[in-house]
Amino acid sequence: LDNKKNNDDIPDNKPETSLIEFLTPEGVYVDEIIRLSGFDSARVNLELLELEMSGKIERQAGNKVALIKKKR
C-alpha cells in the first residue's frame, strides 16, 4: 500500500502561457491562435471567453479576436 499523497489535484505555481501574447489590436484568427499556441481548441475558446467577459478582447468578423485598445 502506497501512503504517498496524490499531487494531481494540487495546481502548479508555474506561470502558464497566456493567449494574450498571441493577440493584437488588429485581430488574429482563432485557428491561428490554436496553431501558434499549441493548445487544444477547448482551452483556447475557454480562455478567449474569459478574456472577452473581462473586457480585454472583442470578437471580429471571420472568427477573429482582437485586443481592446485602452483609452487614455
PDB file of N, CA and C in Angstrom:
ATOM      1  N   LEU A   1       0.849  -1.184   0.000  1.00  0.00           N
ATOM      2  CA  LEU A   1       0.000   0.000   0.000  1.00  0.00           C
ATOM      3  C   LEU A   1       0.889   1.239   0.000  1.00  0.00           C
ATOM      4  N   ASP A   2       0.636   2.125  -0.901  1.00  0.00           N
ATOM      5  CA  ASP A   2       1.437   3.335  -1.019  1.00  0.00           C
ATOM      6  C   ASP A   2       0.757   4.457  -0.249  1.00  0.00           C
ATOM      7  N   ASN A   3       1.451   5.027   0.721  1.00  0.00           N
ATOM      8  CA  ASN A   3       0.877   6.082   1.553  1.00  0.00           C
ATOM      9  C   ASN A   3       1.188   7.479   1.041  1.00  0.00           C
ATOM     10  N   LYS A   4       1.825   7.589  -0.114  1.00  0.00           N
ATOM     11  CA  LYS A   4       2.134   8.908  -0.664  1.00  0.00           C
ATOM     12  C   LYS A   4       0.850   9.580  -1.132  1.00  0.00           C
ATOM     13  N   LYS A   5       0.790  10.891  -0.922  1.00  0.00           N
ATOM     14  CA  LYS A   5      -0.380  11.650  -1.368  1.00  0.00           C
ATOM     15  C   LYS A   5      -0.324  11.838  -2.875  1.00  0.00           C
ATOM     16  N   ASN A   6      -1.475  11.839  -3.471  1.00  0.00           N
ATOM     17  CA  ASN A   6      -1.584  12.083  -4.902  1.00  0.00           C
ATOM     18  C   ASN A   6      -1.586  13.593  -5.122  1.00  0.00           C
ATOM     19  N   ASN A   7      -0.598  14.119  -5.825  1.00  0.00           N
ATOM     20  CA  ASN A   7      -0.464  15.560  -6.031  1.00  0.00           C
ATOM     21  C   ASN A   7      -1.118  16.036  -7.326  1.00  0.00           C
ATOM     22  N   ASP A   8      -1.907  15.173  -7.970  1.00  0.00           N
ATOM     23  CA  ASP A   8      -2.537  15.575  -9.227  1.00  0.00           C
ATOM     24  C   ASP A   8      -3.528  16.712  -9.056  1.00  0.00           C
ATOM     25  N   ASP A   9      -4.124  16.837  -7.867  1.00  0.00           N
ATOM     26  CA  ASP A   9      -5.126  17.877  -7.642  1.00  0.00           C
ATOM     27  C   ASP A   9      -4.533  19.197  -7.178  1.00  0.00           C
ATOM     28  N   ILE A  10      -3.240  19.224  -6.912  1.00  0.00           N
ATOM     29  CA  ILE A  10      -2.587  20.441  -6.451  1.00  0.00           C
ATOM     30  C   ILE A  10      -2.087  21.206  -7.663  1.00  0.00           C
ATOM     31  N   PRO A  11      -2.555  22.455  -7.844  1.00  0.00           N
ATOM     32  CA  PRO A  11      -2.107  23.215  -9.016  1.00  0.00           C
ATOM     33  C   PRO A  11      -0.641  23.593  -8.910  1.00  0.00           C
ATOM     34  N   ASP A  12       0.031  23.616 -10.053  1.00  0.00           N
ATOM     35  CA  ASP A  12       1.422  24.071 -10.090  1.00  0.00           C
ATOM     36  C   ASP A  12       1.422  25.582  -9.904  1.00  0.00           C
ATOM     37  N   ASN A  13       2.501  26.102  -9.443  1.00  0.00           N
ATOM     38  CA  ASN A  13       2.642  27.550  -9.348  1.00  0.00           C
ATOM     39  C   ASN A  13       3.476  28.088 -10.497  1.00  0.00           C
ATOM     40  N   LYS A  14       3.651  27.265 -11.529  1.00  0.00           N
ATOM     41  CA  LYS A  14       4.390  27.693 -12.702  1.00  0.00           C
ATOM     42  C   LYS A  14       3.527  28.668 -13.493  1.00  0.00           C
ATOM     43  N   PRO A  15       4.125  29.755 -13.983  1.00  0.00           N
ATOM     44  CA  PRO A  15       3.328  30.660 -14.806  1.00  0.00           C
ATOM     45  C   PRO A  15       2.973  29.976 -16.127  1.00  0.00           C
ATOM     46  N   GLU A  16       1.716  30.060 -16.509  1.00  0.00           N
ATOM     47  CA  GLU A  16       1.285  29.448 -17.764  1.00  0.00           C
ATOM     48  C   GLU A  16       1.298  30.497 -18.872  1.00  0.00           C
ATOM     49  N   THR A  17       1.498  30.031 -20.070  1.00  0.00           N
ATOM     50  CA  THR A  17       1.446  30.913 -21.218  1.00  0.00           C
ATOM     51  C   THR A  17       0.015  31.394 -21.389  1.00  0.00           C
ATOM     52  N   SER A  18      -0.140  32.681 -21.584  1.00  0.00           N
ATOM     53  CA  SER A  18      -1.464  33.243 -21.787  1.00  0.00           C
ATOM     54  C   SER A  18      -1.659  33.518 -23.275  1.00  0.00           C
ATOM     55  N   LEU A  19      -2.896  33.452 -23.686  1.00  0.00           N
ATOM     56  CA  LEU A  19      -3.194  33.735 -25.091  1.00  0.00           C
ATOM     57  C   LEU A  19      -2.981  35.205 -25.432  1.00  0.00           C
ATOM     58  N   ILE A  20      -2.917  36.060 -24.425  1.00  0.00           N
ATOM     59  CA  ILE A  20      -2.728  37.494 -24.668  1.00  0.00           C
ATOM     60  C   ILE A  20      -1.504  37.738 -25.557  1.00  0.00           C
ATOM     61  N   GLU A  21      -0.459  36.953 -25.371  1.00  0.00           N
ATOM     62  CA  GLU A  21       0.758  37.185 -26.148  1.00  0.00           C
ATOM     63  C   GLU A  21       0.578  36.873 -27.636  1.00  0.00           C
ATOM     64  N   PHE A  22      -0.498  36.185 -28.005  1.00  0.00           N
ATOM     65  CA  PHE A  22      -0.761  35.865 -29.407  1.00  0.00           C
ATOM     66  C   PHE A  22      -1.750  36.850 -30.046  1.00  0.00           C
ATOM     67  N   LEU A  23      -2.282  37.789 -29.268  1.00  0.00           N
ATOM     68  CA  LEU A  23      -3.324  38.698 -29.737  1.00  0.00           C
ATOM     69  C   LEU A  23      -2.753  40.055 -30.106  1.00  0.00           C
ATOM     70  N   THR A  24      -3.451  40.725 -31.019  1.00  0.00           N
ATOM     71  CA  THR A  24      -3.085  42.087 -31.429  1.00  0.00           C
ATOM     72  C   THR A  24      -4.352  42.924 -31.487  1.00  0.00           C
ATOM     73  N   PRO A  25      -4.222  44.260 -31.472  1.00  0.00           N
ATOM     74  CA  PRO A  25      -5.399  45.114 -31.625  1.00  0.00           C
ATOM     75  C   PRO A  25      -6.039  44.999 -33.021  1.00  0.00           C
ATOM     76  N   GLU A  26      -5.269  44.534 -33.999  1.00  0.00           N
ATOM     77  CA  GLU A  26      -5.790  44.400 -35.362  1.00  0.00           C
ATOM     78  C   GLU A  26      -6.632  43.143 -35.542  1.00  0.00           C
ATOM     79  N   GLY A  27      -6.410  42.143 -34.713  1.00  0.00           N
ATOM     80  CA  GLY A  27      -7.186  40.911 -34.793  1.00  0.00           C
ATOM     81  C   GLY A  27      -6.376  39.737 -35.317  1.00  0.00           C
ATOM     82  N   VAL A  28      -6.645  38.566 -34.761  1.00  0.00           N
ATOM     83  CA  VAL A  28      -5.971  37.329 -35.142  1.00  0.00           C
ATOM     84  C   VAL A  28      -7.040  36.245 -35.265  1.00  0.00           C
ATOM     85  N   TYR A  29      -6.901  35.402 -36.266  1.00  0.00           N
ATOM     86  CA  TYR A  29      -7.838  34.290 -36.424  1.00  0.00           C
ATOM     87  C   TYR A  29      -7.687  33.302 -35.275  1.00  0.00           C
ATOM     88  N   VAL A  30      -8.796  32.798 -34.771  1.00  0.00           N
ATOM     89  CA  VAL A  30      -8.776  31.839 -33.670  1.00  0.00           C
ATOM     90  C   VAL A  30      -7.984  30.593 -34.067  1.00  0.00           C
ATOM     91  N   ASP A  31      -8.141  30.135 -35.288  1.00  0.00           N
ATOM     92  CA  ASP A  31      -7.385  28.960 -35.750  1.00  0.00           C
ATOM     93  C   ASP A  31      -5.874  29.210 -35.698  1.00  0.00           C
ATOM     94  N   GLU A  32      -5.473  30.427 -35.984  1.00  0.00           N
ATOM     95  CA  GLU A  32      -4.052  30.781 -35.927  1.00  0.00           C
ATOM     96  C   GLU A  32      -3.551  30.762 -34.481  1.00  0.00           C
ATOM     97  N   ILE A  33      -4.376  31.230 -33.552  1.00  0.00           N
ATOM     98  CA  ILE A  33      -4.007  31.199 -32.132  1.00  0.00           C
ATOM     99  C   ILE A  33      -3.831  29.754 -31.673  1.00  0.00           C
ATOM    100  N   ILE A  34      -4.737  28.882 -32.082  1.00  0.00           N
ATOM    101  CA  ILE A  34      -4.648  27.460 -31.724  1.00  0.00           C
ATOM    102  C   ILE A  34      -3.349  26.871 -32.271  1.00  0.00           C
ATOM    103  N   ARG A  35      -3.042  27.174 -33.518  1.00  0.00           N
ATOM    104  CA  ARG A  35      -1.832  26.639 -34.153  1.00  0.00           C
ATOM    105  C   ARG A  35      -0.569  27.162 -33.485  1.00  0.00           C
ATOM    106  N   LEU A  36      -0.516  28.477 -33.245  1.00  0.00           N
ATOM    107  CA  LEU A  36       0.689  29.074 -32.662  1.00  0.00           C
ATOM    108  C   LEU A  36       0.909  28.678 -31.204  1.00  0.00           C
ATOM    109  N   SER A  37      -0.182  28.602 -30.454  1.00  0.00           N
ATOM    110  CA  SER A  37      -0.063  28.319 -29.020  1.00  0.00           C
ATOM    111  C   SER A  37       0.194  26.844 -28.733  1.00  0.00           C
ATOM    112  N   GLY A  38      -0.317  25.974 -29.606  1.00  0.00           N
ATOM    113  CA  GLY A  38      -0.203  24.544 -29.361  1.00  0.00           C
ATOM    114  C   GLY A  38      -1.249  24.021 -28.386  1.00  0.00           C
ATOM    115  N   PHE A  39      -2.160  24.893 -27.939  1.00  0.00           N
ATOM    116  CA  PHE A  39      -3.229  24.498 -27.020  1.00  0.00           C
ATOM    117  C   PHE A  39      -4.361  23.872 -27.819  1.00  0.00           C
ATOM    118  N   ASP A  40      -5.159  23.031 -27.160  1.00  0.00           N
ATOM    119  CA  ASP A  40      -6.313  22.470 -27.857  1.00  0.00           C
ATOM    120  C   ASP A  40      -7.400  23.535 -27.981  1.00  0.00           C
ATOM    121  N   SER A  41      -8.327  23.311 -28.905  1.00  0.00           N
ATOM    122  CA  SER A  41      -9.341  24.321 -29.211  1.00  0.00           C
ATOM    123  C   SER A  41     -10.245  24.613 -28.014  1.00  0.00           C
ATOM    124  N   ALA A  42     -10.511  23.614 -27.173  1.00  0.00           N
ATOM    125  CA  ALA A  42     -11.363  23.841 -25.998  1.00  0.00           C
ATOM    126  C   ALA A  42     -10.698  24.829 -25.044  1.00  0.00           C
ATOM    127  N   ARG A  43      -9.406  24.654 -24.810  1.00  0.00           N
ATOM    128  CA  ARG A  43      -8.696  25.567 -23.904  1.00  0.00           C
ATOM    129  C   ARG A  43      -8.645  26.976 -24.485  1.00  0.00           C
ATOM    130  N   VAL A  44      -8.360  27.082 -25.768  1.00  0.00           N
ATOM    131  CA  VAL A  44      -8.285  28.394 -26.413  1.00  0.00           C
ATOM    132  C   VAL A  44      -9.633  29.092 -26.332  1.00  0.00           C
ATOM    133  N   ASN A  45     -10.699  28.387 -26.667  1.00  0.00           N
ATOM    134  CA  ASN A  45     -12.016  29.018 -26.641  1.00  0.00           C
ATOM    135  C   ASN A  45     -12.445  29.408 -25.234  1.00  0.00           C
ATOM    136  N   LEU A  46     -12.092  28.605 -24.233  1.00  0.00           N
ATOM    137  CA  LEU A  46     -12.422  28.953 -22.856  1.00  0.00           C
ATOM    138  C   LEU A  46     -11.672  30.207 -22.418  1.00  0.00           C
ATOM    139  N   GLU A  47     -10.384  30.253 -22.708  1.00  0.00           N
ATOM    140  CA  GLU A  47      -9.604  31.434 -22.309  1.00  0.00           C
ATOM    141  C   GLU A  47     -10.058  32.675 -23.072  1.00  0.00           C
ATOM    142  N   LEU A  48     -10.406  32.525 -24.353  1.00  0.00           N
ATOM    143  CA  LEU A  48     -10.919  33.666 -25.113  1.00  0.00           C
ATOM    144  C   LEU A  48     -12.236  34.161 -24.528  1.00  0.00           C
ATOM    145  N   LEU A  49     -13.093  33.244 -24.110  1.00  0.00           N
ATOM    146  CA  LEU A  49     -14.355  33.637 -23.477  1.00  0.00           C
ATOM    147  C   LEU A  49     -14.087  34.417 -22.193  1.00  0.00           C
ATOM    148  N   GLU A  50     -13.148  33.940 -21.386  1.00  0.00           N
ATOM    149  CA  GLU A  50     -12.805  34.642 -20.146  1.00  0.00           C
ATOM    150  C   GLU A  50     -12.249  36.036 -20.440  1.00  0.00           C
ATOM    151  N   LEU A  51     -11.395  36.152 -21.457  1.00  0.00           N
ATOM    152  CA  LEU A  51     -10.842  37.453 -21.828  1.00  0.00           C
ATOM    153  C   LEU A  51     -11.926  38.388 -22.358  1.00  0.00           C
ATOM    154  N   GLU A  52     -12.866  37.827 -23.107  1.00  0.00           N
ATOM    155  CA  GLU A  52     -13.961  38.628 -23.642  1.00  0.00           C
ATOM    156  C   GLU A  52     -14.868  39.125 -22.516  1.00  0.00           C
ATOM    157  N   MET A  53     -15.166  38.252 -21.576  1.00  0.00           N
ATOM    158  CA  MET A  53     -16.037  38.640 -20.462  1.00  0.00           C
ATOM    159  C   MET A  53     -15.362  39.665 -19.543  1.00  0.00           C
ATOM    160  N   SER A  54     -14.044  39.663 -19.490  1.00  0.00           N
ATOM    161  CA  SER A  54     -13.341  40.639 -18.661  1.00  0.00           C
ATOM    162  C   SER A  54     -13.067  41.945 -19.415  1.00  0.00           C
ATOM    163  N   GLY A  55     -13.520  42.017 -20.674  1.00  0.00           N
ATOM    164  CA  GLY A  55     -13.404  43.251 -21.444  1.00  0.00           C
ATOM    165  C   GLY A  55     -12.040  43.497 -22.053  1.00  0.00           C
ATOM    166  N   LYS A  56     -11.227  42.456 -22.190  1.00  0.00           N
ATOM    167  CA  LYS A  56      -9.883  42.625 -22.732  1.00  0.00           C
ATOM    168  C   LYS A  56      -9.807  42.375 -24.234  1.00  0.00           C
ATOM    169  N   ILE A  57     -10.760  41.612 -24.772  1.00  0.00           N
ATOM    170  CA  ILE A  57     -10.768  41.342 -26.207  1.00  0.00           C
ATOM    171  C   ILE A  57     -12.176  41.529 -26.751  1.00  0.00           C
ATOM    172  N   GLU A  58     -12.250  41.608 -28.074  1.00  0.00           N
ATOM    173  CA  GLU A  58     -13.547  41.647 -28.748  1.00  0.00           C
ATOM    174  C   GLU A  58     -13.519  40.677 -29.918  1.00  0.00           C
ATOM    175  N   ARG A  59     -14.672  40.136 -30.229  1.00  0.00           N
ATOM    176  CA  ARG A  59     -14.805  39.241 -31.392  1.00  0.00           C
ATOM    177  C   ARG A  59     -14.972  40.096 -32.634  1.00  0.00           C
ATOM    178  N   GLN A  60     -14.377  39.639 -33.728  1.00  0.00           N
ATOM    179  CA  GLN A  60     -14.494  40.327 -35.005  1.00  0.00           C
ATOM    180  C   GLN A  60     -15.046  39.357 -36.041  1.00  0.00           C
ATOM    181  N   ALA A  61     -15.460  39.902 -37.170  1.00  0.00           N
ATOM    182  CA  ALA A  61     -15.976  39.071 -38.253  1.00  0.00           C
ATOM    183  C   ALA A  61     -14.906  38.103 -38.732  1.00  0.00           C
ATOM    184  N   GLY A  62     -15.336  36.944 -39.202  1.00  0.00           N
ATOM    185  CA  GLY A  62     -14.408  35.967 -39.769  1.00  0.00           C
ATOM    186  C   GLY A  62     -13.660  35.150 -38.740  1.00  0.00           C
ATOM    187  N   ASN A  63     -14.243  34.969 -37.558  1.00  0.00           N
ATOM    188  CA  ASN A  63     -13.635  34.163 -36.482  1.00  0.00           C
ATOM    189  C   ASN A  63     -12.305  34.744 -36.023  1.00  0.00           C
ATOM    190  N   LYS A  64     -12.261  36.085 -35.921  1.00  0.00           N
ATOM    191  CA  LYS A  64     -11.074  36.767 -35.419  1.00  0.00           C
ATOM    192  C   LYS A  64     -11.380  37.349 -34.039  1.00  0.00           C
ATOM    193  N   VAL A  65     -10.331  37.528 -33.248  1.00  0.00           N
ATOM    194  CA  VAL A  65     -10.427  38.205 -31.956  1.00  0.00           C
ATOM    195  C   VAL A  65      -9.337  39.263 -31.903  1.00  0.00           C
ATOM    196  N   ALA A  66      -9.605  40.351 -31.170  1.00  0.00           N
ATOM    197  CA  ALA A  66      -8.649  41.444 -31.099  1.00  0.00           C
ATOM    198  C   ALA A  66      -8.596  42.007 -29.691  1.00  0.00           C
ATOM    199  N   LEU A  67      -7.402  42.460 -29.318  1.00  0.00           N
ATOM    200  CA  LEU A  67      -7.250  43.162 -28.052  1.00  0.00           C
ATOM    201  C   LEU A  67      -8.002  44.477 -28.129  1.00  0.00           C
ATOM    202  N   ILE A  68      -8.615  44.864 -27.060  1.00  0.00           N
ATOM    203  CA  ILE A  68      -9.292  46.155 -26.991  1.00  0.00           C
ATOM    204  C   ILE A  68      -8.264  47.184 -26.543  1.00  0.00           C
ATOM    205  N   LYS A  69      -8.131  48.226 -27.342  1.00  0.00           N
ATOM    206  CA  LYS A  69      -7.188  49.290 -27.010  1.00  0.00           C
ATOM    207  C   LYS A  69      -7.737  50.086 -25.833  1.00  0.00           C
ATOM    208  N   LYS A  70      -6.893  50.323 -24.851  1.00  0.00           N
ATOM    209  CA  LYS A  70      -7.311  51.113 -23.690  1.00  0.00           C
ATOM    210  C   LYS A  70      -7.308  52.583 -24.063  1.00  0.00           C
ATOM    211  N   LYS A  71      -8.360  53.286 -23.653  1.00  0.00           N
ATOM    212  CA  LYS A  71      -8.435  54.718 -23.882  1.00  0.00           C
ATOM    213  C   LYS A  71      -7.642  55.424 -22.799  1.00  0.00           C
ATOM    214  N   ARG A  72      -6.911  56.454 -23.198  1.00  0.00           N
ATOM    215  CA  ARG A  72      -6.097  57.189 -22.218  1.00  0.00           C
ATOM    216  C   ARG A  72      -6.677  58.517 -21.922  1.00  0.00           C
TER     217      ARG A  72
END
